[in-house]
Each structure stands twice: as structure tokens, then as C-alpha cells.
PDB file of C-alpha atoms in Angstrom:
ATOM      1  CA  MET A 161     241.231 -32.763-177.159  1.00 84.00           C
ATOM      2  CA  LEU A 162     238.359 -33.551-175.642  1.00 90.00           C
ATOM      3  CA  ASP A 163     239.691 -33.168-171.752  1.00 92.00           C
ATOM      4  CA  LYS A 164     240.979 -29.857-172.678  1.00 92.00           C
ATOM      5  CA  ILE A 165     237.127 -28.796-173.950  1.00 91.00           C
ATOM      6  CA  GLN A 166     235.632 -29.947-171.426  1.00 93.00           C
ATOM      7  CA  THR A 167     237.986 -27.745-168.922  1.00 94.00           C
ATOM      8  CA  LYS A 168     237.226 -24.899-170.557  1.00 94.00           C
ATOM      9  CA  ILE A 169     233.251 -25.108-170.440  1.00 94.00           C
ATOM     10  CA  ASP A 170     233.838 -26.385-166.551  1.00 94.00           C
ATOM     11  CA  GLY A 171     235.599 -23.192-165.708  1.00 95.00           C
ATOM     12  CA  LEU A 172     233.309 -20.780-167.873  1.00 96.00           C
ATOM     13  CA  ALA A 173     230.604 -18.533-165.746  1.00 96.00           C
ATOM     14  CA  ASN A 174     227.294 -18.861-166.185  1.00 96.00           C
ATOM     15  CA  GLY A 175     226.279 -16.695-169.177  1.00 96.00           C
ATOM     16  CA  LYS A 176     229.325 -16.775-170.819  1.00 97.00           C
ATOM     17  CA  LYS A 177     229.849 -18.013-174.760  1.00 97.00           C
ATOM     18  CA  LEU A 178     232.627 -19.939-175.764  1.00 96.00           C
ATOM     19  CA  ILE A 179     233.137 -20.750-179.631  1.00 95.00           C
ATOM     20  CA  LEU A 180     234.688 -24.126-180.538  1.00 94.00           C
ATOM     21  CA  GLY A 181     236.025 -24.436-183.963  1.00 90.00           C
ATOM     22  CA  ALA A 182     239.421 -23.255-184.440  1.00 84.00           C
ATOM     23  CA  GLY A 183     241.956 -25.830-184.681  1.00 85.00           C
ATOM     24  CA  ILE A 184     239.648 -28.817-183.984  1.00 88.00           C
ATOM     25  CA  LYS A 185     240.185 -31.338-187.071  1.00 87.00           C
ATOM     26  CA  ASP A 186     237.053 -32.622-188.791  1.00 82.00           C
ATOM     27  CA  ASP A 187     236.891 -36.231-187.154  1.00 85.00           C
ATOM     28  CA  GLU A 188     237.093 -34.638-183.641  1.00 91.00           C
ATOM     29  CA  MET A 189     234.856 -32.247-184.379  1.00 90.00           C
ATOM     30  CA  GLN A 190     231.662 -34.734-184.641  1.00 90.00           C
ATOM     31  CA  LYS A 191     232.906 -36.178-180.883  1.00 93.00           C
ATOM     32  CA  VAL A 192     232.925 -32.615-179.830  1.00 93.00           C
ATOM     33  CA  ILE A 193     229.545 -32.377-181.071  1.00 92.00           C
ATOM     34  CA  SER A 194     228.536 -35.183-179.083  1.00 94.00           C
ATOM     35  CA  LEU A 195     230.388 -33.935-175.684  1.00 94.00           C
ATOM     36  CA  CYS A 196     228.278 -31.132-176.011  1.00 95.00           C
ATOM     37  CA  GLU A 197     224.676 -32.734-176.803  1.00 95.00           C
ATOM     38  CA  ASP A 198     225.569 -34.381-173.733  1.00 96.00           C
ATOM     39  CA  LEU A 199     226.059 -31.811-171.669  1.00 96.00           C
ATOM     40  CA  GLU A 200     223.448 -29.719-173.244  1.00 97.00           C
ATOM     41  CA  SER A 201     220.862 -32.832-172.214  1.00 97.00           C
ATOM     42  CA  LYS A 202     222.707 -32.685-168.617  1.00 97.00           C
ATOM     43  CA  GLY A 203     221.410 -28.983-168.426  1.00 96.00           C
ATOM     44  CA  VAL A 204     225.367 -27.980-168.186  1.00 96.00           C
ATOM     45  CA  ILE A 205     225.552 -26.077-171.274  1.00 97.00           C
ATOM     46  CA  LYS A 206     223.385 -24.335-174.264  1.00 97.00           C
ATOM     47  CA  LEU A 207     224.293 -24.891-178.035  1.00 96.00           C
ATOM     48  CA  ASN A 208     223.383 -21.141-179.334  1.00 96.00           C
ATOM     49  CA  LYS A 209     224.640 -22.059-182.617  1.00 95.00           C
ATOM     50  CA  ILE A 210     226.154 -24.849-184.921  1.00 92.00           C
ATOM     51  CA  GLN A 211     227.826 -23.188-188.342  1.00 91.00           C
ATOM     52  CA  LYS A 212     228.140 -25.833-190.943  1.00 88.00           C
ATOM     53  CA  SER A 213     230.931 -25.621-193.287  1.00 84.00           C
ATOM     54  CA  SER A 214     229.666 -23.572-196.832  1.00 84.00           C
ATOM     55  CA  SER A 215     232.384 -25.632-198.898  1.00 84.00           C
ATOM     56  CA  ALA A 216     231.554 -28.941-197.495  1.00 79.00           C
ATOM     57  CA  PRO A 217     228.338 -30.170-196.606  1.00 76.00           C
ATOM     58  CA  GLY A 218     227.468 -31.684-193.596  1.00 77.00           C
ATOM     59  CA  LEU A 219     230.808 -30.660-191.828  1.00 86.00           C
ATOM     60  CA  VAL A 220     230.607 -28.497-188.731  1.00 90.00           C
ATOM     61  CA  GLN A 221     232.877 -25.541-188.914  1.00 90.00           C
ATOM     62  CA  SER A 222     231.940 -23.850-185.173  1.00 94.00           C
ATOM     63  CA  ILE A 223     230.048 -24.574-182.303  1.00 95.00           C
ATOM     64  CA  ILE A 224     229.143 -21.956-179.833  1.00 96.00           C
ATOM     65  CA  ILE A 225     227.991 -22.974-176.568  1.00 97.00           C
ATOM     66  CA  GLU A 226     226.718 -20.804-173.256  1.00 97.00           C
ATOM     67  CA  LYS A 227     227.295 -21.883-169.881  1.00 97.00           C
ATOM     68  CA  VAL A 228     224.164 -22.314-167.922  1.00 95.00           C
TER      69      VAL A 228
END
């Protein structure tokens, strides 16, 4: 799963946004968040928004990232 997401991020043009969330299991989402935070610290992407779940506080429903 992380390889697919990394490939999608690498293929994004600068300034384009990507929404991650649909089809990602809760346990995988934490790994995705860690990957995105790592890429943000390296200056590859910018985390625009992290949407938390309204039904289960603490769980992330989706992430919007932007390639920089």
C-alpha cells in the first residue's frame, strides 16, 4: 500500500493535490500519515489538511497533500 502511495506522490506535478483516504484501512492510515510527515520534512510535499473522523475521534479519515 505504501509503495502505491509513494508512486502516486512521485508522479504528481508540482502544485497538484492528492486526496488520500478512500480504501485505506485504519491501521494502514497511521503508516500513510508517517510517510507523508517524512516527505513533508524533506520538502517533497505539503500536508494541506488532515480530516479526522467524526464518528471515531482520533482516527484520520483522509489527508490532502500538495506536491511542492
